[in-house]
Tab-separated table of N, CA and C in Angstrom:
chain	number	residue	atom	x	y	z
A	234	UNK	N	0.801	-1.197	0.000
A	234	UNK	CA	0.000	0.000	0.000
A	234	UNK	C	0.844	1.262	0.000
A	235	UNK	N	2.100	1.148	0.359
A	235	UNK	CA	2.935	2.344	0.392
A	235	UNK	C	3.085	2.964	-0.985
A	236	UNK	N	3.023	2.151	-2.024
A	236	UNK	CA	3.150	2.679	-3.375
A	236	UNK	C	1.799	3.068	-3.973
A	237	UNK	N	0.695	2.716	-3.335
A	237	UNK	CA	-0.621	2.975	-3.910
A	237	UNK	C	-1.590	3.601	-2.905
A	238	UNK	N	-1.296	4.802	-2.406
A	238	UNK	CA	-2.222	5.417	-1.444
A	238	UNK	C	-3.571	5.775	-2.062
A	239	UNK	N	-3.646	5.839	-3.391
A	239	UNK	CA	-4.927	6.154	-4.040
A	239	UNK	C	-5.950	5.039	-3.855
A	240	UNK	N	-5.526	3.886	-3.381
A	240	UNK	CA	-6.451	2.769	-3.150
A	240	UNK	C	-7.170	2.878	-1.802
A	241	UNK	N	-6.707	3.758	-0.930
A	241	UNK	CA	-7.329	3.918	0.384
A	241	UNK	C	-8.573	4.789	0.271
A	242	UNK	N	-9.662	4.346	0.881
A	242	UNK	CA	-10.908	5.114	0.928
A	242	UNK	C	-11.334	5.196	2.389
A	243	UNK	N	-11.277	6.401	2.953
A	243	UNK	CA	-11.702	6.620	4.333
A	243	UNK	C	-13.177	6.984	4.302
A	244	UNK	N	-13.989	6.222	5.012
A	244	UNK	CA	-15.438	6.400	4.975
A	244	UNK	C	-15.939	6.835	6.343
A	245	UNK	N	-16.822	7.822	6.353
A	245	UNK	CA	-17.429	8.255	7.606
A	245	UNK	C	-18.660	9.084	7.294
A	246	UNK	N	-19.395	9.423	8.333
A	246	UNK	CA	-20.566	10.265	8.169
A	246	UNK	C	-20.546	11.352	9.233
A	247	UNK	N	-21.265	12.418	8.953
A	247	UNK	CA	-21.415	13.512	9.896
A	247	UNK	C	-22.851	13.985	9.810
A	248	UNK	N	-23.330	14.578	10.881
A	248	UNK	CA	-24.706	15.057	10.850
A	248	UNK	C	-24.730	16.575	10.903
A	249	UNK	N	-25.768	17.123	10.325
A	249	UNK	CA	-26.001	18.558	10.383
A	249	UNK	C	-27.406	18.758	10.919
A	250	UNK	N	-27.579	19.798	11.712
A	250	UNK	CA	-28.897	20.104	12.248
A	250	UNK	C	-29.176	21.581	12.074
A	251	UNK	N	-30.427	21.930	12.264
A	251	UNK	CA	-30.781	23.344	12.199
A	251	UNK	C	-30.294	24.084	13.444
A	252	UNK	N	-29.781	23.362	14.420
A	252	UNK	CA	-29.249	23.989	15.628
A	252	UNK	C	-27.776	24.373	15.475
A	253	UNK	N	-27.243	24.308	14.263
A	253	UNK	CA	-25.834	24.638	14.045
A	253	UNK	C	-25.601	26.138	13.893
A	254	UNK	N	-26.619	26.939	14.092
A	254	UNK	CA	-26.493	28.380	13.952
A	254	UNK	C	-25.444	28.910	14.921
A	255	UNK	N	-24.636	29.830	14.459
A	255	UNK	CA	-23.623	30.427	15.335
A	255	UNK	C	-24.305	31.187	16.461
A	256	UNK	N	-23.772	31.053	17.649
A	256	UNK	CA	-24.357	31.696	18.818
A	256	UNK	C	-23.678	33.014	19.168
A	257	UNK	N	-22.567	33.323	18.528
A	257	UNK	CA	-21.843	34.549	18.812
A	257	UNK	C	-21.494	35.244	17.505
A	258	UNK	N	-21.247	36.539	17.596
A	258	UNK	CA	-20.877	37.296	16.414
A	258	UNK	C	-20.341	38.655	16.826
A	259	UNK	N	-20.144	39.516	15.848
A	259	UNK	CA	-19.610	40.852	16.116
A	259	UNK	C	-20.658	41.901	15.783
A	260	UNK	N	-20.662	42.942	16.578
A	260	UNK	CA	-21.555	44.078	16.359
A	260	UNK	C	-20.813	45.326	16.828
A	261	UNK	N	-21.231	46.497	16.350
A	261	UNK	CA	-20.595	47.725	16.836
A	261	UNK	C	-20.731	47.830	18.361
A	262	UNK	N	-19.729	48.435	18.998
A	262	UNK	CA	-19.751	48.566	20.455
A	262	UNK	C	-21.053	49.257	20.876
A	263	UNK	N	-21.711	48.634	21.825
A	263	UNK	CA	-22.973	49.171	22.321
A	263	UNK	C	-24.168	48.787	21.462
A	264	UNK	N	-23.905	48.172	20.310
A	264	UNK	CA	-24.992	47.773	19.412
A	264	UNK	C	-25.382	46.325	19.628
A	265	UNK	N	-26.515	45.985	19.113
A	265	UNK	CA	-27.019	44.617	19.251
A	265	UNK	C	-26.732	43.848	17.967
A	266	UNK	N	-26.342	42.611	18.120
A	266	UNK	CA	-26.107	41.740	16.974
A	266	UNK	C	-27.449	41.209	16.485
A	267	UNK	N	-27.748	41.421	15.216
A	267	UNK	CA	-28.987	40.932	14.627
A	267	UNK	C	-28.654	39.835	13.630
A	268	UNK	N	-29.285	38.686	13.803
A	268	UNK	CA	-29.052	37.562	12.900
A	268	UNK	C	-30.279	36.662	12.923
A	269	UNK	N	-30.428	35.873	11.874
A	269	UNK	CA	-31.528	34.922	11.798
A	269	UNK	C	-31.107	33.603	12.416
A	270	UNK	N	-32.070	32.944	13.030
A	270	UNK	CA	-31.836	31.612	13.584
A	270	UNK	C	-33.145	30.838	13.505
A	271	UNK	N	-33.074	29.551	13.204
A	271	UNK	CA	-34.306	28.766	13.147
A	271	UNK	C	-34.932	28.651	14.534
A	272	UNK	N	-36.246	28.613	14.560
A	272	UNK	CA	-36.961	28.517	15.824
A	272	UNK	C	-38.049	27.468	15.692
A	273	UNK	N	-38.283	26.762	16.761
A	273	UNK	CA	-39.367	25.783	16.741
A	273	UNK	C	-38.911	24.457	16.172
A	274	UNK	N	-39.490	24.057	15.062
A	274	UNK	CA	-39.206	22.752	14.477
A	274	UNK	C	-37.756	22.683	13.991
A	275	UNK	N	-37.059	21.650	14.366
A	275	UNK	CA	-35.686	21.463	13.906
A	275	UNK	C	-35.564	20.087	13.288
A	276	UNK	N	-34.576	19.937	12.454
A	276	UNK	CA	-34.363	18.662	11.786
A	276	UNK	C	-32.886	18.360	11.669
A	277	UNK	N	-32.590	17.143	11.264
A	277	UNK	CA	-31.194	16.765	11.068
A	277	UNK	C	-31.065	15.926	9.804
A	278	UNK	N	-29.896	15.980	9.240
A	278	UNK	CA	-29.554	15.167	8.085
A	278	UNK	C	-28.167	14.588	8.317
A	279	UNK	N	-27.908	13.465	7.671
A	279	UNK	CA	-26.600	12.827	7.764
A	279	UNK	C	-25.940	12.871	6.401
A	280	UNK	N	-24.698	13.313	6.380
A	280	UNK	CA	-23.901	13.374	5.161
A	280	UNK	C	-22.841	12.289	5.269
A	281	UNK	N	-22.821	11.375	4.315
A	281	UNK	CA	-21.845	10.283	4.318
A	281	UNK	C	-21.058	10.342	3.015
A	282	UNK	N	-19.758	10.087	3.099
A	282	UNK	CA	-18.904	10.143	1.912
A	282	UNK	C	-17.626	9.354	2.174
A	283	UNK	N	-16.909	9.104	1.107
A	283	UNK	CA	-15.605	8.470	1.186
A	283	UNK	C	-14.544	9.461	0.749
A	284	UNK	N	-13.365	9.357	1.305
A	284	UNK	CA	-12.275	10.269	0.966
A	284	UNK	C	-11.084	9.474	0.473
A	285	UNK	N	-10.675	9.763	-0.758
A	285	UNK	CA	-9.420	9.227	-1.293
A	285	UNK	C	-8.340	10.271	-1.046
A	286	UNK	N	-7.130	9.984	-1.437
A	286	UNK	CA	-6.040	10.929	-1.190
A	286	UNK	C	-6.198	12.210	-2.006
A	287	UNK	N	-7.039	12.181	-3.047
A	287	UNK	CA	-7.162	13.365	-3.893
A	287	UNK	C	-8.588	13.819	-4.145
A	288	UNK	N	-9.600	13.124	-3.625
A	288	UNK	CA	-10.978	13.532	-3.902
A	288	UNK	C	-11.959	12.932	-2.906
A	289	UNK	N	-13.113	13.574	-2.837
A	289	UNK	CA	-14.231	13.073	-2.058
A	289	UNK	C	-15.103	12.257	-2.997
A	290	UNK	N	-15.435	11.022	-2.618
A	290	UNK	CA	-16.226	10.168	-3.505
A	290	UNK	C	-17.532	9.757	-2.828
A	291	UNK	N	-18.509	9.444	-3.643
A	291	UNK	CA	-19.806	8.909	-3.222
A	291	UNK	C	-20.469	9.726	-2.116
A	292	UNK	N	-20.590	11.058	-2.280
A	292	UNK	CA	-21.295	11.831	-1.254
A	292	UNK	C	-22.792	11.520	-1.299
A	293	UNK	N	-23.412	11.456	-0.143
A	293	UNK	CA	-24.828	11.107	-0.064
A	293	UNK	C	-25.423	11.742	1.180
A	294	UNK	N	-26.601	12.310	1.064
A	294	UNK	CA	-27.286	12.959	2.178
A	294	UNK	C	-28.579	12.211	2.463
A	295	UNK	N	-28.833	11.932	3.737
A	295	UNK	CA	-30.079	11.271	4.132
A	295	UNK	C	-30.740	12.077	5.245
A	296	UNK	N	-32.047	11.977	5.346
A	296	UNK	CA	-32.762	12.594	6.463
A	296	UNK	C	-32.640	11.690	7.675
A	297	UNK	N	-32.310	12.271	8.807
A	297	UNK	CA	-32.225	11.495	10.034
A	297	UNK	C	-30.864	10.866	10.242
A	298	UNK	N	-30.852	9.868	11.114
A	298	UNK	CA	-29.602	9.213	11.503
A	298	UNK	C	-29.313	7.992	10.635
A	299	UNK	N	-28.069	7.550	10.674
A	299	UNK	CA	-27.625	6.368	9.932
A	299	UNK	C	-28.030	5.110	10.689
A	300	UNK	N	-28.491	4.109	9.939
A	300	UNK	CA	-28.735	2.786	10.515
A	300	UNK	C	-28.235	1.742	9.524
A	301	UNK	N	-28.314	0.482	9.880
A	301	UNK	CA	-27.753	-0.578	9.034
A	301	UNK	C	-28.420	-0.658	7.670
A	302	UNK	N	-29.741	-0.512	7.615
A	302	UNK	CA	-30.448	-0.600	6.335
A	302	UNK	C	-30.031	0.537	5.402
A	303	UNK	N	-29.922	1.738	5.937
A	303	UNK	CA	-29.505	2.882	5.122
A	303	UNK	C	-28.052	2.717	4.698
A	304	UNK	N	-27.212	2.242	5.601
A	304	UNK	CA	-25.804	2.038	5.262
A	304	UNK	C	-25.652	0.990	4.162
A	305	UNK	N	-26.421	-0.094	4.241
A	305	UNK	CA	-26.386	-1.120	3.190
A	305	UNK	C	-26.780	-0.531	1.839
A	306	UNK	N	-27.814	0.309	1.834
A	306	UNK	CA	-28.245	0.962	0.593
A	306	UNK	C	-27.158	1.879	0.061
A	307	UNK	N	-26.514	2.635	0.955
A	307	UNK	CA	-25.429	3.525	0.546
A	307	UNK	C	-24.289	2.738	-0.092
A	308	UNK	N	-23.891	1.657	0.536
A	308	UNK	CA	-22.791	0.845	0.000
A	308	UNK	C	-23.163	0.302	-1.375
A	309	UNK	N	-24.365	-0.228	-1.486
A	309	UNK	CA	-24.790	-0.864	-2.739
A	309	UNK	C	-24.967	0.133	-3.878
A	310	UNK	N	-25.571	1.293	-3.597
A	310	UNK	CA	-25.916	2.221	-4.678
A	310	UNK	C	-24.892	3.319	-4.918
A	311	UNK	N	-24.126	3.700	-3.894
A	311	UNK	CA	-23.230	4.843	-4.036
A	311	UNK	C	-21.750	4.463	-4.008
A	312	UNK	N	-21.342	3.776	-2.952
A	312	UNK	CA	-19.913	3.532	-2.770
A	312	UNK	C	-19.375	2.415	-3.654
A	313	UNK	N	-20.035	1.269	-3.659
A	313	UNK	CA	-19.526	0.110	-4.411
A	313	UNK	C	-19.284	0.415	-5.888
A	314	UNK	N	-20.187	1.134	-6.581
A	314	UNK	CA	-19.907	1.435	-7.993
A	314	UNK	C	-18.675	2.319	-8.214
A	315	UNK	N	-18.260	3.068	-7.185
A	315	UNK	CA	-17.105	3.956	-7.355
A	315	UNK	C	-15.792	3.313	-6.913
A	316	UNK	N	-15.840	2.060	-6.475
A	316	UNK	CA	-14.630	1.366	-6.034
A	316	UNK	C	-14.134	0.400	-7.096
A	317	UNK	N	-12.831	0.236	-7.142
A	317	UNK	CA	-12.210	-0.756	-8.026
A	317	UNK	C	-11.785	-1.943	-7.167
A	318	UNK	N	-11.695	-3.126	-7.760
A	318	UNK	CA	-11.207	-4.275	-6.985
A	318	UNK	C	-9.827	-3.968	-6.402
A	319	UNK	N	-9.641	-4.320	-5.143
A	319	UNK	CA	-8.369	-4.062	-4.478
A	319	UNK	C	-8.354	-2.799	-3.643
A	320	UNK	N	-9.390	-1.963	-3.737
A	320	UNK	CA	-9.455	-0.768	-2.898
A	320	UNK	C	-9.677	-1.172	-1.449
A	321	UNK	N	-9.143	-0.365	-0.533
A	321	UNK	CA	-9.263	-0.637	0.895
A	321	UNK	C	-10.166	0.420	1.513
A	322	UNK	N	-11.272	-0.015	2.095
A	322	UNK	CA	-12.224	0.887	2.738
A	322	UNK	C	-11.930	0.881	4.235
A	323	UNK	N	-11.659	2.073	4.779
A	323	UNK	CA	-11.299	2.216	6.187
A	323	UNK	C	-12.449	2.920	6.899
A	324	UNK	N	-12.973	2.268	7.944
A	324	UNK	CA	-14.165	2.742	8.645
A	324	UNK	C	-13.927	2.841	10.142
A	325	UNK	N	-14.785	3.615	10.811
A	325	UNK	CA	-14.755	3.587	12.270
A	325	UNK	C	-15.656	2.454	12.756
A	326	UNK	N	-15.880	2.373	14.042
A	326	UNK	CA	-16.584	1.230	14.615
A	326	UNK	C	-18.064	1.481	14.886
A	327	UNK	N	-18.695	2.350	14.130
A	327	UNK	CA	-20.134	2.557	14.269
A	327	UNK	C	-20.846	1.251	13.933
A	328	UNK	N	-21.859	0.892	14.686
A	328	UNK	CA	-22.480	-0.424	14.482
A	328	UNK	C	-23.046	-0.629	13.075
A	329	UNK	N	-23.647	0.372	12.399
A	329	UNK	CA	-24.081	0.118	11.017
A	329	UNK	C	-22.928	-0.240	10.071
A	330	UNK	N	-21.721	0.219	10.374
A	330	UNK	CA	-20.577	-0.101	9.519
A	330	UNK	C	-20.222	-1.583	9.565
A	331	UNK	N	-20.665	-2.259	10.598
A	331	UNK	CA	-20.336	-3.679	10.745
A	331	UNK	C	-21.417	-4.583	10.165
A	332	UNK	N	-22.258	-4.032	9.314
A	332	UNK	CA	-23.326	-4.796	8.673
A	332	UNK	C	-22.746	-5.937	7.841
A	333	UNK	N	-23.239	-7.117	8.051
A	333	UNK	CA	-22.752	-8.297	7.317
A	333	UNK	C	-23.038	-8.175	5.825
A	334	UNK	N	-24.190	-7.601	5.464
A	334	UNK	CA	-24.542	-7.465	4.046
A	334	UNK	C	-23.558	-6.542	3.324
A	335	UNK	N	-23.220	-5.418	3.946
A	335	UNK	CA	-22.270	-4.484	3.331
A	335	UNK	C	-20.884	-5.101	3.223
A	336	UNK	N	-20.459	-5.777	4.282
A	336	UNK	CA	-19.146	-6.416	4.255
A	336	UNK	C	-19.081	-7.475	3.164
A	337	UNK	N	-20.142	-8.263	3.030
A	337	UNK	CA	-20.168	-9.313	2.002
A	337	UNK	C	-20.141	-8.711	0.602
A	338	UNK	N	-20.884	-7.623	0.397
A	338	UNK	CA	-20.917	-6.974	-0.915
A	338	UNK	C	-19.539	-6.446	-1.299
A	339	UNK	N	-18.876	-5.768	-0.368
A	339	UNK	CA	-17.558	-5.207	-0.672
A	339	UNK	C	-16.512	-6.298	-0.879
A	340	UNK	N	-16.567	-7.337	-0.064
A	340	UNK	CA	-15.601	-8.431	-0.224
A	340	UNK	C	-15.829	-9.179	-1.531
A	341	UNK	N	-17.085	-9.355	-1.934
A	341	UNK	CA	-17.386	-10.025	-3.204
A	341	UNK	C	-16.875	-9.217	-4.390
A	342	UNK	N	-16.811	-7.914	-4.216
A	342	UNK	CA	-16.317	-7.031	-5.273
A	342	UNK	C	-14.790	-6.980	-5.287
A	343	UNK	N	-14.148	-7.576	-4.285
A	343	UNK	CA	-12.685	-7.599	-4.242
A	343	UNK	C	-12.082	-6.475	-3.432
A	344	UNK	N	-12.880	-5.854	-2.557
A	344	UNK	CA	-12.385	-4.773	-1.714
A	344	UNK	C	-12.047	-5.301	-0.326
A	345	UNK	N	-11.167	-4.592	0.344
A	345	UNK	CA	-10.777	-4.944	1.703
A	345	UNK	C	-11.447	-3.967	2.657
A	346	UNK	N	-11.734	-4.418	3.867
A	346	UNK	CA	-12.297	-3.566	4.909
A	346	UNK	C	-11.347	-3.531	6.096
A	347	UNK	N	-11.070	-2.343	6.585
A	347	UNK	CA	-10.271	-2.176	7.802
A	347	UNK	C	-11.059	-1.288	8.757
A	348	UNK	N	-11.109	-1.680	10.014
A	348	UNK	CA	-11.788	-0.879	11.021
A	348	UNK	C	-10.751	-0.187	11.891
A	349	UNK	N	-10.970	1.098	12.140
A	349	UNK	CA	-10.073	1.866	12.997
A	349	UNK	C	-10.251	1.425	14.448
A	350	UNK	N	-9.247	1.658	15.285
A	350	UNK	CA	-9.415	1.352	16.708
A	350	UNK	C	-10.545	2.207	17.303
A	351	UNK	N	-11.197	1.724	18.348
A	351	UNK	CA	-12.269	2.515	18.969
A	351	UNK	C	-11.763	3.874	19.453
A	352	UNK	N	-12.627	4.873	19.362
A	352	UNK	CA	-12.348	6.221	19.851
A	352	UNK	C	-11.079	6.819	19.243
A	353	UNK	N	-10.951	6.724	17.941
A	353	UNK	CA	-9.755	7.273	17.285
A	353	UNK	C	-10.121	8.085	16.040
A	354	UNK	N	-10.923	9.141	16.195
A	354	UNK	CA	-11.280	9.936	15.020
A	354	UNK	C	-10.086	10.650	14.396
A	355	UNK	N	-9.006	10.822	15.155
A	355	UNK	CA	-7.822	11.486	14.613
A	355	UNK	C	-7.150	10.667	13.524
A	356	UNK	N	-7.440	9.384	13.451
A	356	UNK	CA	-6.838	8.533	12.427
A	356	UNK	C	-7.621	8.555	11.115
A	357	UNK	N	-8.749	9.237	11.091
A	357	UNK	CA	-9.575	9.293	9.890
A	357	UNK	C	-9.507	10.702	9.296
A	358	UNK	N	-8.795	10.894	8.191
A	358	UNK	CA	-8.617	12.241	7.639
A	358	UNK	C	-9.901	12.885	7.130
A	359	UNK	N	-10.960	12.121	6.912
A	359	UNK	CA	-12.205	12.721	6.435
A	359	UNK	C	-12.828	13.612	7.513
A	360	UNK	N	-12.454	13.412	8.768
A	360	UNK	CA	-12.973	14.256	9.848
A	360	UNK	C	-12.592	15.718	9.624
A	361	UNK	N	-11.400	15.968	9.083
A	361	UNK	CA	-10.976	17.344	8.804
A	361	UNK	C	-11.801	17.952	7.674
A	362	UNK	N	-12.137	17.145	6.673
A	362	UNK	CA	-12.990	17.625	5.586
A	362	UNK	C	-14.382	17.956	6.119
A	363	UNK	N	-14.892	17.140	7.028
A	363	UNK	CA	-16.204	17.402	7.614
A	363	UNK	C	-16.183	18.665	8.470
A	364	UNK	N	-15.089	18.923	9.163
A	364	UNK	CA	-14.978	20.146	9.961
A	364	UNK	C	-15.056	21.371	9.055
A	365	UNK	N	-14.395	21.313	7.898
A	365	UNK	CA	-14.465	22.419	6.938
A	365	UNK	C	-15.871	22.562	6.377
A	366	UNK	N	-16.531	21.453	6.105
A	366	UNK	CA	-17.901	21.483	5.587
A	366	UNK	C	-18.836	22.161	6.582
A	367	UNK	N	-18.739	21.791	7.852
A	367	UNK	CA	-19.618	22.386	8.856
A	367	UNK	C	-19.324	23.869	9.051
A	368	UNK	N	-18.062	24.252	8.999
A	368	UNK	CA	-17.718	25.670	9.100
A	368	UNK	C	-18.300	26.431	7.913
A	369	UNK	N	-18.256	25.829	6.738
A	369	UNK	CA	-18.829	26.445	5.538
A	369	UNK	C	-20.341	26.604	5.694
A	370	UNK	N	-21.008	25.608	6.224
A	370	UNK	CA	-22.457	25.687	6.417
A	370	UNK	C	-22.818	26.776	7.421
A	371	UNK	N	-22.047	26.892	8.486
A	371	UNK	CA	-22.318	27.949	9.465
A	371	UNK	C	-22.107	29.327	8.844
A	372	UNK	N	-21.100	29.438	7.976
A	372	UNK	CA	-20.799	30.701	7.320
A	372	UNK	C	-21.915	31.122	6.368
A	373	UNK	N	-22.635	30.151	5.800
A	373	UNK	CA	-23.707	30.462	4.852
A	373	UNK	C	-24.873	31.187	5.493
A	374	UNK	N	-25.069	30.968	6.782
A	374	UNK	CA	-26.193	31.549	7.509
A	374	UNK	C	-27.511	31.171	6.857
A	375	UNK	N	-27.597	29.951	6.391
A	375	UNK	CA	-28.827	29.477	5.761
A	375	UNK	C	-29.919	29.357	6.812
A	376	UNK	N	-31.182	29.612	6.430
A	376	UNK	CA	-32.260	29.469	7.396
A	376	UNK	C	-32.340	28.051	7.942
A	377	UNK	N	-32.019	27.089	7.116
A	377	UNK	CA	-31.947	25.702	7.559
A	377	UNK	C	-30.584	25.194	7.149
A	378	UNK	N	-29.730	24.930	8.106
A	378	UNK	CA	-28.371	24.492	7.790
A	378	UNK	C	-28.374	23.250	6.918
A	379	UNK	N	-29.328	22.361	7.150
A	379	UNK	CA	-29.338	21.115	6.398
A	379	UNK	C	-29.709	21.330	4.944
A	380	UNK	N	-30.487	22.383	4.657
A	380	UNK	CA	-30.861	22.606	3.262
A	380	UNK	C	-29.647	22.974	2.423
A	381	UNK	N	-28.634	23.557	3.039
A	381	UNK	CA	-27.432	23.922	2.301
A	381	UNK	C	-26.688	22.691	1.817
A	382	UNK	N	-26.725	21.621	2.592
A	382	UNK	CA	-26.033	20.403	2.180
A	382	UNK	C	-26.749	19.763	1.011
A	383	UNK	N	-28.071	19.716	1.085
A	383	UNK	CA	-28.803	18.894	0.135
A	383	UNK	C	-29.193	19.589	-1.158
A	384	UNK	N	-29.387	20.900	-1.159
A	384	UNK	CA	-29.958	21.460	-2.373
A	384	UNK	C	-29.223	22.660	-2.948
A	385	UNK	N	-29.147	23.760	-2.216
A	385	UNK	CA	-28.724	24.998	-2.859
A	385	UNK	C	-27.222	25.232	-2.884
A	386	UNK	N	-26.424	24.315	-2.400
A	386	UNK	CA	-24.974	24.472	-2.454
A	386	UNK	C	-24.366	23.261	-3.143
A	387	UNK	N	-24.251	23.287	-4.463
A	387	UNK	CA	-23.736	22.114	-5.156
A	387	UNK	C	-22.310	21.757	-4.779
A	388	UNK	N	-21.524	22.715	-4.293
A	388	UNK	CA	-20.143	22.401	-3.940
A	388	UNK	C	-19.935	22.301	-2.438
A	389	UNK	N	-21.009	22.199	-1.667
A	389	UNK	CA	-20.865	22.147	-0.209
A	389	UNK	C	-20.077	20.925	0.233
A	390	UNK	N	-20.189	19.833	-0.487
A	390	UNK	CA	-19.460	18.629	-0.118
A	390	UNK	C	-18.022	18.622	-0.585
A	391	UNK	N	-17.619	19.648	-1.314
A	391	UNK	CA	-16.257	19.678	-1.847
A	391	UNK	C	-15.555	20.975	-1.477
A	392	UNK	N	-15.797	21.462	-0.261
A	392	UNK	CA	-15.199	22.727	0.136
A	392	UNK	C	-13.740	22.600	0.532
A	393	UNK	N	-13.247	21.409	0.691
A	393	UNK	CA	-11.848	21.243	1.070
A	393	UNK	C	-10.949	21.367	-0.145
A	394	UNK	N	-9.907	22.141	0.017
A	394	UNK	CA	-8.920	22.279	-1.041
A	394	UNK	C	-7.847	21.226	-0.843
A	395	UNK	N	-7.122	20.853	-1.897
A	395	UNK	CA	-6.072	19.839	-1.734
A	395	UNK	C	-5.071	20.189	-0.638
A	396	UNK	N	-4.741	21.470	-0.489
A	396	UNK	CA	-3.770	21.840	0.535
A	396	UNK	C	-4.355	21.720	1.951
A	397	UNK	N	-5.696	21.609	2.063
A	397	UNK	CA	-6.309	21.416	3.368
A	397	UNK	C	-6.343	19.950	3.775
A	398	UNK	N	-6.204	19.065	2.821
A	398	UNK	CA	-6.237	17.633	3.117
A	398	UNK	C	-4.948	17.240	3.827
A	399	UNK	N	-5.033	16.359	4.793
A	399	UNK	CA	-3.810	15.944	5.486
A	399	UNK	C	-2.927	15.127	4.553
A	400	UNK	N	-1.657	15.276	4.743
A	400	UNK	CA	-0.742	14.468	3.941
A	400	UNK	C	-0.531	13.146	4.645
A	401	UNK	N	-0.655	12.080	3.908
A	401	UNK	CA	-0.465	10.752	4.471
A	401	UNK	C	0.954	10.325	4.150
A	402	UNK	N	1.744	10.151	5.181
A	402	UNK	CA	3.126	9.751	4.966
A	402	UNK	C	3.168	8.293	4.551
A	403	UNK	N	3.953	8.006	3.562
A	403	UNK	CA	4.027	6.631	3.067
A	403	UNK	C	4.534	5.669	4.132
A	404	UNK	N	5.338	6.156	5.049
A	404	UNK	CA	5.859	5.279	6.095
A	404	UNK	C	4.779	4.884	7.093
A	405	UNK	N	3.661	5.628	7.105
A	405	UNK	CA	2.585	5.328	8.043
A	405	UNK	C	1.592	4.329	7.475
A	406	UNK	N	1.708	3.979	6.203
A	406	UNK	CA	0.741	3.062	5.598
A	406	UNK	C	1.126	1.626	5.830
């Protein structure tokens, strides 16, 4: 793998809610800060994607939280078609990720699965891309933060620049 880092696919998901509105801001001294914030009904969406060394692949947005059935659908319809035999999918230990159906599908396609140690988000570089995505969504000041992911921001899932991506040292692979 040291010679082929492009075969690594880091997979994870993040959630966005309408409660992501910034709680602080700047205003003239003695003035009041005026900003919009959602009130009352709130919702959440989950954004799931894979990260290669040079691109974000198979981005997908769902309403609500991730479960095994949704994860199986994501693997079958989004991720598996974008993988080549021999690619290595690296996941955290979320219980839907351990779905037998998804594991069987990826292994039948010739892909490898590796699970990160528990409680180690620092080992998954896609977390940094998600941090940039959430900062971008907060900056948009959208009335519904989740609507920015799904509809009116076509590049919301690709806000990370190559220089923002962590460099993976070949000696660490």
